[in-house]
């Protein structure tokens, strides 16, 4: 196939409009239309359904768009690796992690990375869905379990546990439970056990729910759980990495906690030499070391 026609097709499919694609490509609408028509003729198929509001991909068009999207991501990676120099770290780095860890632990620490590498561009993708790193859906992942995908470089960063916390003002108005049975008289704030989350957290919540909890608030990420706890709504199931940045949290029922949850950093083998990936990896590891030291000092005091 003609690479130039594929590039134009990808822009049109992405924009959903000949005009918008032409603006992006600095081509006239008629020139873009001719290229699409020529591509359809060469493939002997229709790639777009045309209607008054724009263009919709046909089934064949969807297949081709999946292919050009993968090609585009590969080309972006190759271009980025070529631009990487020995001395400089710049360009875009797509990082994926969970909403809770990304918003509550990682994002507050990113100023240190930008201070060291002001030209780097982080695209932080926070979601529970595990993105496909070999297919270039992201460059680096931080996940709460070891990645199962092949051809990945992975490093275990630390482990966390899910525990019970409440705010001081909530406890001033409500007696802290002394036994697990006492939790039935409190509002439990947690992730829905059926939502996408680490199994250890879901198992802990399921166990707590067996004690006839009178009231619950479920949120689909730990950021929301934390906000509810800080606003005195009840006792929350939260990851223990929050206790350093939110020292006002009071731990409830210290004997109740989840099993260890490993935290892994992973990236594709093909990005082993990427300066951006290396800079981000080293930054996270340094922050983990600092975090561990601060937590140890906090425990000693």
Protein backbone atom coordinates (compact mmCIF):
# COMPACT_ATOMS: atom_id res chain seq x y z
CA UNK A 1 0.00 0.00 0.00
CA UNK A 2 0.98 3.61 -0.51
CA UNK A 3 2.31 4.88 2.84
CA UNK A 4 1.28 8.44 2.09
CA UNK A 5 -2.30 7.39 1.40
CA UNK A 6 -2.33 5.39 4.63
CA UNK A 7 -1.11 8.44 6.54
CA UNK A 8 -3.92 10.52 5.07
CA UNK A 9 -6.48 7.77 5.74
CA UNK A 10 -5.36 7.61 9.39
CA UNK A 11 -5.75 11.38 9.80
CA UNK A 12 -9.25 11.31 8.27
CA UNK A 13 -10.34 8.34 10.41
CA UNK A 14 -8.97 10.02 13.52
CA UNK A 15 -10.66 13.35 12.76
CA UNK A 16 -13.88 11.94 11.32
CA UNK A 17 -13.84 14.71 8.72
CA UNK A 18 -12.08 15.45 5.44
CA UNK A 19 -11.90 19.14 6.31
CA UNK A 20 -10.38 18.66 9.77
CA UNK A 21 -7.92 16.11 8.45
CA UNK A 22 -6.95 18.52 5.66
CA UNK A 23 -6.29 21.25 8.23
CA UNK A 24 -4.03 18.89 10.18
CA UNK A 25 -2.19 17.72 7.07
CA UNK A 26 -2.10 21.17 5.43
CA UNK A 27 -3.93 19.79 2.39
CA UNK A 28 -7.11 20.91 0.69
CA UNK A 29 -10.29 18.93 1.25
CA UNK A 30 -10.34 17.92 -2.41
CA UNK A 31 -6.77 16.62 -2.24
CA UNK A 32 -7.59 14.54 0.84
CA UNK A 33 -10.76 13.23 -0.81
CA UNK A 34 -8.82 12.17 -3.92
CA UNK A 35 -6.29 10.24 -1.84
CA UNK A 36 -9.01 8.43 0.10
CA UNK A 37 -10.85 7.57 -3.09
CA UNK A 38 -7.65 6.25 -4.65
CA UNK A 39 -6.94 4.12 -1.57
CA UNK A 40 -10.47 2.67 -1.64
CA UNK A 41 -10.05 1.85 -5.34
CA UNK A 42 -6.70 0.15 -4.74
CA UNK A 43 -8.26 -1.97 -1.98
CA UNK A 44 -11.51 -2.46 -3.89
CA UNK A 45 -13.55 -1.62 -0.80
CA UNK A 46 -15.36 1.25 0.94
CA UNK A 47 -13.57 2.61 4.00
CA UNK A 48 -16.05 5.28 5.11
CA UNK A 49 -19.79 5.76 5.32
CA UNK A 50 -20.41 9.37 4.31
CA UNK A 51 -23.21 11.40 5.88
CA UNK A 52 -24.04 15.03 6.60
CA UNK A 53 -22.33 15.13 9.99
CA UNK A 54 -19.05 13.57 8.94
CA UNK A 55 -17.51 10.19 8.22
CA UNK A 56 -17.97 6.83 9.93
CA UNK A 57 -15.60 3.93 9.36
CA UNK A 58 -16.97 0.82 7.69
CA UNK A 59 -16.00 -2.59 9.07
CA UNK A 60 -13.14 -2.70 6.57
CA UNK A 61 -12.18 0.83 7.55
CA UNK A 62 -12.05 -0.17 11.23
CA UNK A 63 -9.65 -3.01 10.38
CA UNK A 64 -7.38 -0.66 8.46
CA UNK A 65 -7.56 2.01 11.19
CA UNK A 66 -6.48 -0.56 13.82
CA UNK A 67 -3.47 -1.34 11.63
CA UNK A 68 -2.54 2.29 10.98
CA UNK A 69 -2.94 3.10 14.69
CA UNK A 70 -0.48 0.36 15.60
CA UNK A 71 1.88 1.61 12.88
CA UNK A 72 1.57 5.17 14.15
CA UNK A 73 2.45 4.15 17.70
CA UNK A 74 5.45 2.16 16.49
CA UNK A 75 6.65 5.09 14.43
CA UNK A 76 6.23 7.44 17.39
CA UNK A 77 8.34 5.09 19.51
CA UNK A 78 11.03 4.82 16.85
CA UNK A 79 11.07 8.57 16.35
CA UNK A 80 11.34 9.18 20.09
CA UNK A 81 14.20 6.71 20.44
CA UNK A 82 16.05 8.32 17.55
CA UNK A 83 15.64 11.76 19.13
CA UNK A 84 16.86 10.60 22.53
CA UNK A 85 20.39 11.85 23.09
CA UNK A 86 22.91 10.79 25.70
CA UNK A 87 22.69 14.08 27.56
CA UNK A 88 19.06 15.14 27.21
CA UNK A 89 15.71 13.83 28.33
CA UNK A 90 12.78 15.31 26.43
CA UNK A 91 9.60 14.40 24.60
CA UNK A 92 6.40 12.60 25.61
CA UNK A 93 6.25 9.65 27.99
CA UNK A 94 2.91 7.88 28.43
CA UNK A 95 2.57 6.47 31.94
CA UNK A 96 -0.34 4.33 33.07
CA UNK A 97 -1.26 3.39 36.62
CA UNK A 98 -4.33 3.06 38.81
CA UNK A 99 -6.40 6.14 39.64
CA UNK A 100 -5.61 5.88 43.33
CA UNK A 101 -1.85 5.41 43.11
CA UNK A 102 -1.49 7.88 40.26
CA UNK A 103 -3.47 10.70 41.84
CA UNK A 104 -2.52 10.17 45.49
CA UNK A 105 1.11 9.00 45.39
CA UNK A 106 2.68 9.60 41.98
CA UNK A 107 1.26 12.97 40.87
CA UNK A 108 2.29 14.85 44.06
CA UNK A 109 5.88 13.70 43.48
CA UNK A 110 6.14 14.65 39.80
CA UNK A 111 7.42 18.21 40.49
CA UNK A 112 10.79 16.66 41.35
CA UNK A 113 10.89 14.96 37.94
CA UNK A 114 9.94 18.13 36.04
CA UNK A 115 12.50 20.14 38.00
CA UNK A 116 15.23 17.76 36.86
CA UNK A 117 13.92 17.32 33.30
CA UNK A 118 11.86 20.42 32.39
CA UNK A 119 11.44 19.36 28.74
CA UNK A 120 9.80 16.03 29.43
CA UNK A 121 6.07 15.66 28.73
CA UNK A 122 4.21 13.16 30.88
CA UNK A 123 0.86 11.81 29.67
CA UNK A 124 -0.53 10.25 32.86
CA UNK A 125 -3.28 7.73 32.11
CA UNK A 126 -5.13 6.78 35.29
CA UNK A 127 -7.42 3.79 34.98
CA UNK A 128 -7.91 0.33 36.42
CA UNK A 129 -7.79 -1.33 32.99
CA UNK A 130 -4.39 -2.88 32.26
CA UNK A 131 -3.10 -1.28 29.07
CA UNK A 132 -1.17 -3.33 26.52
CA UNK A 133 2.45 -2.15 26.67
CA UNK A 134 3.77 -4.32 23.80
CA UNK A 135 1.04 -2.84 21.60
CA UNK A 136 2.19 0.67 22.68
CA UNK A 137 -0.97 1.69 24.50
CA UNK A 138 1.46 3.18 27.03
CA UNK A 139 5.23 3.40 27.52
CA UNK A 140 5.50 2.64 31.24
CA UNK A 141 3.08 1.03 33.69
CA UNK A 142 2.96 0.99 37.47
CA UNK A 143 0.63 -1.78 38.55
CA UNK A 144 -0.47 -3.54 41.72
CA UNK A 145 0.48 -6.99 40.43
CA UNK A 146 3.24 -8.46 38.32
CA UNK A 147 2.54 -7.93 34.59
CA UNK A 148 1.85 -11.12 32.68
CA UNK A 149 2.58 -9.76 29.20
CA UNK A 150 5.67 -11.04 27.42
CA UNK A 151 8.67 -8.94 26.35
CA UNK A 152 8.43 -6.58 29.31
CA UNK A 153 11.14 -5.36 31.63
CA UNK A 154 9.66 -5.35 35.12
CA UNK A 155 10.87 -4.26 38.53
CA UNK A 156 9.21 -4.73 41.90
CA UNK A 157 9.10 -1.34 43.62
CA UNK A 158 7.48 -2.07 46.99
CA UNK A 159 4.46 -3.68 48.57
CA UNK A 160 1.40 -2.08 50.11
CA UNK A 161 -1.48 -3.21 52.30
CA UNK A 162 -5.10 -2.14 52.55
CA UNK A 163 -6.02 -0.98 56.05
CA UNK A 164 -8.81 0.81 57.91
CA UNK A 165 -8.61 4.56 58.57
CA UNK A 166 -10.78 7.37 59.89
CA UNK A 167 -10.41 11.09 60.49
CA UNK A 168 -9.78 12.50 64.00
CA UNK A 169 -12.99 14.56 63.84
CA UNK A 170 -15.04 11.49 62.91
CA UNK A 171 -13.60 9.60 65.88
CA UNK A 172 -14.31 12.56 68.16
CA UNK A 173 -18.00 12.05 67.39
CA UNK A 174 -18.02 8.26 67.05
CA UNK A 175 -16.27 5.81 69.34
CA UNK A 176 -13.56 3.90 67.50
CA UNK A 177 -14.37 0.20 67.14
CA UNK A 178 -12.35 -1.98 69.48
CA UNK A 179 -13.34 -5.31 67.92
CA UNK A 180 -14.14 -6.25 64.35
CA UNK A 181 -17.78 -6.80 65.38
CA UNK A 182 -18.03 -3.14 66.42
CA UNK A 183 -17.57 -1.99 62.81
CA UNK A 184 -21.22 -2.85 62.16
CA UNK A 185 -22.14 0.39 63.90
CA UNK A 186 -20.12 2.55 61.51
CA UNK A 187 -20.36 3.57 57.89
CA UNK A 188 -17.82 1.68 55.77
CA UNK A 189 -16.28 3.57 52.85
CA UNK A 190 -14.61 1.38 50.25
CA UNK A 191 -14.36 0.33 46.66
CA UNK A 192 -17.19 -1.85 45.43
CA UNK A 193 -15.95 -5.47 45.73
CA UNK A 194 -17.18 -6.07 42.17
CA UNK A 195 -15.22 -3.15 40.68
CA UNK A 196 -11.83 -3.48 39.00
CA UNK A 197 -9.27 -3.40 41.81
CA UNK A 198 -6.56 -5.52 43.39
CA UNK A 199 -7.86 -8.80 44.76
CA UNK A 200 -6.43 -8.17 48.23
CA UNK A 201 -8.56 -5.05 48.67
CA UNK A 202 -11.68 -6.76 47.37
CA UNK A 203 -11.16 -9.72 49.71
CA UNK A 204 -10.78 -7.42 52.72
CA UNK A 205 -13.97 -5.56 51.84
CA UNK A 206 -15.88 -8.80 51.36
CA UNK A 207 -14.72 -9.94 54.80
CA UNK A 208 -15.80 -6.68 56.42
CA UNK A 209 -19.21 -6.88 54.73
CA UNK A 210 -19.93 -10.15 56.56
CA UNK A 211 -20.29 -8.16 59.80
CA UNK A 212 -23.69 -6.61 58.96
CA UNK A 213 -22.40 -3.11 58.19
CA UNK A 214 -25.34 -0.71 58.73
CA UNK A 215 -24.28 1.87 56.12
CA UNK A 216 -21.81 1.94 53.24
CA UNK A 217 -20.41 4.31 50.66
CA UNK A 218 -18.71 2.67 47.70
CA UNK A 219 -16.50 4.62 45.30
CA UNK A 220 -14.77 3.30 42.20
CA UNK A 221 -11.29 4.54 43.21
CA UNK A 222 -9.27 5.27 46.34
CA UNK A 223 -9.14 9.00 45.67
CA UNK A 224 -12.88 9.15 46.27
CA UNK A 225 -12.63 6.89 49.32
CA UNK A 226 -9.96 9.19 50.81
CA UNK A 227 -12.03 12.33 50.23
CA UNK A 228 -15.01 10.76 51.98
CA UNK A 229 -12.86 9.73 54.94
CA UNK A 230 -11.30 13.18 55.24
CA UNK A 231 -14.81 14.66 55.27
CA UNK A 232 -15.82 12.53 58.26
CA UNK A 233 -18.22 10.17 56.50
CA UNK A 234 -16.96 7.00 58.15
CA UNK A 235 -14.20 4.39 58.24
CA UNK A 236 -12.40 3.82 54.96
CA UNK A 237 -10.47 0.95 53.41
CA UNK A 238 -7.34 2.63 52.03
CA UNK A 239 -3.82 1.71 50.92
CA UNK A 240 -1.17 2.30 53.59
CA UNK A 241 0.99 4.49 51.29
CA UNK A 242 -1.37 7.36 52.13
CA UNK A 243 -0.27 7.62 55.75
CA UNK A 244 2.90 9.57 54.91
CA UNK A 245 1.20 12.30 52.87
CA UNK A 246 -1.93 12.29 55.07
CA UNK A 247 -0.54 11.81 58.60
CA UNK A 248 -3.83 12.96 60.14
CA UNK A 249 -5.43 9.63 59.19
CA UNK A 250 -6.00 7.43 62.24
CA UNK A 251 -5.63 3.71 61.78
CA UNK A 252 -8.56 1.63 63.03
CA UNK A 253 -8.37 -2.02 64.20
CA UNK A 254 -4.61 -2.48 63.58
CA UNK A 255 -4.97 -6.26 63.38
CA UNK A 256 -7.22 -5.98 60.32
CA UNK A 257 -5.42 -5.57 57.00
CA UNK A 258 -5.05 -7.17 53.58
CA UNK A 259 -2.22 -9.39 52.45
CA UNK A 260 0.75 -7.75 50.76
CA UNK A 261 0.06 -6.17 47.36
CA UNK A 262 3.19 -5.91 45.17
CA UNK A 263 3.78 -2.76 43.14
CA UNK A 264 5.60 -3.28 39.83
CA UNK A 265 7.03 -0.90 37.25
CA UNK A 266 7.14 -2.29 33.70
CA UNK A 267 7.99 -1.17 30.18
CA UNK A 268 8.59 -2.88 26.80
CA UNK A 269 11.95 -4.43 26.08
CA UNK A 270 12.24 -2.22 22.99
CA UNK A 271 12.33 0.88 25.23
CA UNK A 272 15.27 -0.38 27.28
CA UNK A 273 17.58 2.33 25.86
CA UNK A 274 15.02 5.16 26.00
CA UNK A 275 16.36 8.11 28.00
CA UNK A 276 12.86 9.18 29.02
CA UNK A 277 11.96 5.75 30.32
CA UNK A 278 15.27 5.49 32.16
CA UNK A 279 14.81 8.92 33.72
CA UNK A 280 11.29 8.07 34.87
CA UNK A 281 12.33 4.65 36.20
CA UNK A 282 15.20 6.14 38.20
CA UNK A 283 12.96 8.93 39.50
CA UNK A 284 10.33 6.47 40.77
CA UNK A 285 12.96 4.27 42.39
CA UNK A 286 14.53 7.26 44.14
CA UNK A 287 11.11 8.38 45.38
CA UNK A 288 10.38 4.87 46.66
CA UNK A 289 13.68 4.81 48.57
CA UNK A 290 12.92 8.23 50.05
CA UNK A 291 9.36 7.13 50.90
CA UNK A 292 10.58 3.98 52.66
CA UNK A 293 13.11 5.96 54.71
CA UNK A 294 10.49 8.52 55.72
CA UNK A 295 8.04 5.78 56.69
CA UNK A 296 10.72 4.05 58.78
CA UNK A 297 11.56 7.32 60.54
CA UNK A 298 7.84 7.91 61.11
CA UNK A 299 7.46 4.47 62.72
CA UNK A 300 10.45 5.08 65.02
CA UNK A 301 8.94 8.34 66.26
